[in-house]
mmCIF file of C-alpha atoms in Angstrom:
data_model
loop_
_atom_site.group_PDB
_atom_site.id
_atom_site.type_symbol
_atom_site.label_atom_id
_atom_site.label_comp_id
_atom_site.label_asym_id
_atom_site.label_seq_id
_atom_site.Cartn_x
_atom_site.Cartn_y
_atom_site.Cartn_z
ATOM 1 C CA MET A 1 -23.504 7.698 -7.513
ATOM 2 C CA ILE A 2 -20.159 7.784 -5.921
ATOM 3 C CA ILE A 3 -19.085 4.836 -4.151
ATOM 4 C CA ARG A 4 -16.447 5.630 -1.754
ATOM 5 C CA LEU A 5 -13.711 3.642 -0.349
ATOM 6 C CA SER A 6 -12.149 4.750 2.681
ATOM 7 C CA GLY A 7 -9.486 3.134 4.917
ATOM 8 C CA THR A 8 -5.839 3.882 5.859
ATOM 9 C CA PHE A 9 -2.598 3.231 3.547
ATOM 10 C CA GLY A 10 -2.593 -0.315 2.617
ATOM 11 C CA ALA A 11 -6.226 -1.334 3.150
ATOM 12 C CA GLY A 12 -6.400 -1.942 -0.503
ATOM 13 C CA LYS A 13 -8.595 0.948 -1.765
ATOM 14 C CA THR A 14 -6.657 1.744 -5.045
ATOM 15 C CA THR A 15 -6.692 -2.057 -5.662
ATOM 16 C CA THR A 16 -10.159 -2.897 -4.801
ATOM 17 C CA ALA A 17 -11.158 0.722 -6.696
ATOM 18 C CA ARG A 18 -9.451 -1.081 -9.976
ATOM 19 C CA GLU A 19 -11.149 -4.325 -9.674
ATOM 20 C CA LEU A 20 -14.355 -2.258 -9.055
ATOM 21 C CA THR A 21 -13.945 -0.091 -12.273
ATOM 22 C CA ALA A 22 -13.346 -3.364 -14.060
ATOM 23 C CA ARG A 23 -16.496 -5.094 -13.347
ATOM 24 C CA LEU A 24 -18.512 -1.318 -13.521
ATOM 25 C CA SER A 25 -19.385 -0.891 -17.146
ATOM 26 C CA ASP A 26 -20.545 3.304 -15.821
ATOM 27 C CA ALA A 27 -17.558 3.412 -13.439
ATOM 28 C CA ARG A 28 -14.540 5.888 -13.325
ATOM 29 C CA LEU A 29 -12.139 6.299 -10.970
ATOM 30 C CA PHE A 30 -12.123 9.789 -9.482
ATOM 31 C CA GLY A 31 -8.433 10.807 -7.168
ATOM 32 C CA ALA A 32 -9.483 13.116 -4.809
ATOM 33 C CA GLU A 33 -6.086 13.274 -4.042
ATOM 34 C CA LYS A 34 -5.497 15.079 -7.716
ATOM 35 C CA VAL A 35 -7.476 18.156 -6.248
ATOM 36 C CA GLY A 36 -5.175 18.487 -3.797
ATOM 37 C CA GLU A 37 -2.243 17.982 -6.210
ATOM 38 C CA MET A 38 -3.553 20.974 -7.796
ATOM 39 C CA LEU A 39 -4.060 23.259 -4.712
ATOM 40 C CA TRP A 40 -0.031 22.346 -3.700
ATOM 41 C CA HIS A 41 0.659 24.031 -7.080
ATOM 42 C CA VAL A 42 -1.486 27.032 -6.251
ATOM 43 C CA LEU A 43 -1.141 27.350 -2.511
ATOM 44 C CA GLY A 44 2.059 25.597 -2.076
ATOM 45 C CA VAL A 45 2.768 22.626 -0.102
ATOM 46 C CA PRO A 46 0.882 22.187 3.247
ATOM 47 C CA GLU A 47 2.814 21.688 6.737
ATOM 48 C CA ARG A 48 0.503 18.109 7.358
ATOM 49 C CA ASP A 49 -1.676 17.582 4.606
ATOM 50 C CA PHE A 50 -3.156 18.787 1.692
ATOM 51 C CA GLN A 51 -6.879 18.036 3.262
ATOM 52 C CA ASP A 52 -5.859 20.835 5.270
ATOM 53 C CA LEU A 53 -5.921 23.338 3.144
ATOM 54 C CA PRO A 54 -9.599 25.305 3.437
ATOM 55 C CA PRO A 55 -10.388 24.622 -0.676
ATOM 56 C CA TRP A 56 -10.292 20.722 -0.643
ATOM 57 C CA GLN A 57 -13.043 19.627 0.523
ATOM 58 C CA GLY A 58 -15.264 22.427 -1.424
ATOM 59 C CA LEU A 59 -13.195 21.733 -4.797
ATOM 60 C CA VAL A 60 -13.511 17.600 -3.843
ATOM 61 C CA VAL A 61 -17.355 18.028 -3.668
ATOM 62 C CA GLU A 62 -17.771 20.106 -7.139
ATOM 63 C CA SER A 63 -15.255 18.399 -8.767
ATOM 64 C CA ALA A 64 -17.296 15.280 -8.465
ATOM 65 C CA ARG A 65 -20.545 16.665 -9.326
ATOM 66 C CA GLN A 66 -19.185 18.427 -12.241
ATOM 67 C CA VAL A 67 -17.891 15.038 -13.223
ATOM 68 C CA LEU A 68 -20.606 13.058 -12.452
ATOM 69 C CA ALA A 69 -23.071 15.393 -14.436
ATOM 70 C CA TYR A 70 -20.996 15.291 -17.511
ATOM 71 C CA VAL A 71 -20.295 11.486 -17.679
ATOM 72 C CA GLY A 72 -22.658 9.768 -15.516
ATOM 73 C CA GLY A 73 -22.694 6.167 -13.787
ATOM 74 C CA THR A 74 -20.372 5.479 -10.855
ATOM 75 C CA LEU A 75 -17.616 7.582 -9.798
ATOM 76 C CA VAL A 76 -15.168 4.997 -7.785
ATOM 77 C CA VAL A 77 -13.540 7.536 -5.117
ATOM 78 C CA THR A 78 -10.516 6.069 -2.889
ATOM 79 C CA ARG A 79 -9.228 8.537 -0.117
ATOM 80 C CA THR A 80 -8.400 7.993 3.026
ATOM 81 C CA VAL A 81 -9.715 11.031 5.029
ATOM 82 C CA LEU A 82 -9.262 11.051 8.812
ATOM 83 C CA VAL A 83 -10.246 14.021 10.337
ATOM 84 C CA GLU A 84 -14.127 14.051 10.524
ATOM 85 C CA ARG A 85 -14.949 17.732 9.867
ATOM 86 C CA TYR A 86 -13.539 16.844 6.465
ATOM 87 C CA ARG A 87 -15.751 13.840 5.975
ATOM 88 C CA ARG A 88 -18.693 16.043 6.993
ATOM 89 C CA GLU A 89 -18.172 18.767 4.868
ATOM 90 C CA ILE A 90 -17.540 16.537 1.843
ATOM 91 C CA HIS A 91 -20.563 14.712 2.397
ATOM 92 C CA ALA A 92 -22.775 17.248 3.483
ATOM 93 C CA GLY A 93 -21.754 19.015 -0.214
ATOM 94 C CA LEU A 94 -22.660 15.834 -2.087
ATOM 95 C CA THR A 95 -25.661 15.349 -0.422
ATOM 96 C CA ALA A 96 -26.720 18.806 -1.285
ATOM 97 C CA ALA A 97 -25.848 18.428 -4.588
ATOM 98 C CA GLY A 98 -27.919 15.331 -4.969
ATOM 99 C CA VAL A 99 -25.303 12.752 -5.366
ATOM 100 C CA PRO A 100 -26.052 9.371 -3.403
ATOM 101 C CA VAL A 101 -22.962 8.244 -1.872
ATOM 102 C CA ARG A 102 -22.060 4.587 -0.399
ATOM 103 C CA HIS A 103 -19.194 4.778 2.139
ATOM 104 C CA LEU A 104 -17.307 1.421 2.471
ATOM 105 C CA LEU A 105 -14.460 1.192 5.129
ATOM 106 C CA LEU A 106 -11.570 -1.483 3.717
ATOM 107 C CA HIS A 107 -10.059 -2.337 7.342
ATOM 108 C CA THR A 108 -7.714 -4.866 8.448
ATOM 109 C CA ASP A 109 -5.544 -5.488 11.498
ATOM 110 C CA ARG A 110 -2.262 -3.267 11.727
ATOM 111 C CA ASP A 111 0.529 -6.425 11.463
ATOM 112 C CA THR A 112 -1.289 -7.333 7.655
ATOM 113 C CA LEU A 113 -1.359 -3.330 6.947
ATOM 114 C CA VAL A 114 2.198 -3.073 8.285
ATOM 115 C CA ARG A 115 3.156 -6.323 6.003
ATOM 116 C CA ARG A 116 1.387 -4.917 2.948
ATOM 117 C CA ILE A 117 3.417 -1.359 3.290
ATOM 118 C CA ARG A 118 6.459 -2.956 3.794
ATOM 119 C CA THR A 119 5.787 -5.314 0.701
ATOM 120 C CA ASP A 120 3.843 -3.356 -1.774
ATOM 121 C CA VAL A 121 5.076 -3.799 -5.232
ATOM 122 C CA GLU A 122 3.836 -0.085 -6.740
ATOM 123 C CA PRO A 123 6.659 2.394 -7.463
ATOM 124 C CA GLU A 124 7.398 4.006 -4.182
ATOM 125 C CA SER A 125 9.983 5.904 -2.165
ATOM 126 C CA VAL A 126 11.166 4.887 1.072
ATOM 127 C CA ALA A 127 9.641 8.340 2.338
ATOM 128 C CA ALA A 128 6.222 7.684 1.077
ATOM 129 C CA ARG A 129 6.403 3.921 2.723
ATOM 130 C CA GLN A 130 7.206 5.535 6.040
ATOM 131 C CA TRP A 131 4.939 8.679 5.244
ATOM 132 C CA ARG A 132 2.256 5.757 5.575
ATOM 133 C CA LEU A 133 3.904 3.790 8.380
ATOM 134 C CA ASP A 134 3.586 6.663 10.627
ATOM 135 C CA HIS A 135 -0.455 7.496 9.827
ATOM 136 C CA LEU A 136 -1.590 4.451 11.311
ATOM 137 C CA ASP A 137 -1.695 5.821 14.792
ATOM 138 C CA GLU A 138 -3.985 8.513 13.371
ATOM 139 C CA TYR A 139 -6.028 6.014 11.297
ATOM 140 C CA GLU A 140 -6.803 4.018 14.436
ATOM 141 C CA ARG A 141 -7.536 7.237 16.450
ATOM 142 C CA ALA A 142 -10.395 7.617 13.519
ATOM 143 C CA LEU A 143 -11.431 4.590 13.833
ATOM 144 C CA PRO A 144 -14.889 4.936 15.763
ATOM 145 C CA TRP A 145 -15.952 7.511 13.828
ATOM 146 C CA LEU A 146 -14.994 5.817 10.581
ATOM 147 C CA ARG A 147 -16.902 2.610 11.700
ATOM 148 C CA ARG A 148 -20.098 4.411 12.414
ATOM 149 C CA ASP A 149 -19.991 6.292 9.259
ATOM 150 C CA ALA A 150 -18.918 3.330 6.763
ATOM 151 C CA GLU A 151 -20.029 -0.058 6.184
ATOM 152 C CA VAL A 152 -17.179 -1.873 7.160
ATOM 153 C CA VAL A 153 -15.144 -4.490 4.825
ATOM 154 C CA ASP A 154 -12.716 -6.916 6.695
ATOM 155 C CA THR A 155 -9.825 -7.124 4.027
ATOM 156 C CA THR A 156 -7.545 -9.436 5.942
ATOM 157 C CA ASP A 157 -6.499 -12.600 4.010
ATOM 158 C CA VAL A 158 -8.525 -11.311 1.331
ATOM 159 C CA ALA A 159 -7.475 -10.842 -2.169
ATOM 160 C CA PRO A 160 -8.476 -7.649 -4.252
ATOM 161 C CA GLY A 161 -10.947 -9.755 -6.624
ATOM 162 C CA PRO A 162 -13.094 -10.873 -4.236
ATOM 163 C CA VAL A 163 -13.277 -7.834 -1.701
ATOM 164 C CA ALA A 164 -14.621 -5.940 -5.230
ATOM 165 C CA GLU A 165 -17.190 -8.519 -5.588
ATOM 166 C CA LEU A 166 -18.141 -8.126 -1.630
ATOM 167 C CA VAL A 167 -18.361 -4.437 -1.980
ATOM 168 C CA LEU A 168 -20.609 -4.686 -5.485
ATOM 169 C CA SER A 169 -22.873 -6.771 -3.624
ATOM 170 C CA ARG A 170 -22.945 -4.967 -0.776
ATOM 171 C CA VAL A 171 -23.523 -1.809 -2.994
ATOM 172 C CA ARG A 172 -26.453 -3.457 -5.335
ATOM 173 C CA GLY A 173 -28.116 -4.805 -2.068
ATOM 174 C CA THR A 174 -27.802 -8.178 -2.691
#
């Protein structure tokens, strides 16, 4: 099974994923961005985003499928995908491979996102922080289809531990 946490940068995906993997004995964190980094190495840095490199979607599917076949259990995947076609390609590939996916959208209001990005204690360059801020409009444009595609989890004023518990309760159906 894959628990896919999406949402824009600053919504709490990485922190929630760490909390989830600590609570699920069979869970592993799967970073789809590492597939993108490998493609950068091979194909060069794309103009906009590594998700725009045509092999990315298929490689994410195949990597996740093979990791699950090797270790079993649950993969917790954090990735902001703001192009609906890319999300459909990944979901179709995982479905065809027989991999069940629970997609949860971690969402909060723009003011909270801006505050979180600006006060994030993770080491990050000023340029990377600005890149995250610059993508808030793109996230807001994608929200209508994201809301249709995923179960929305409001992370406003909720600490990561309780967010992880909420995600677990939804995944377990409790």
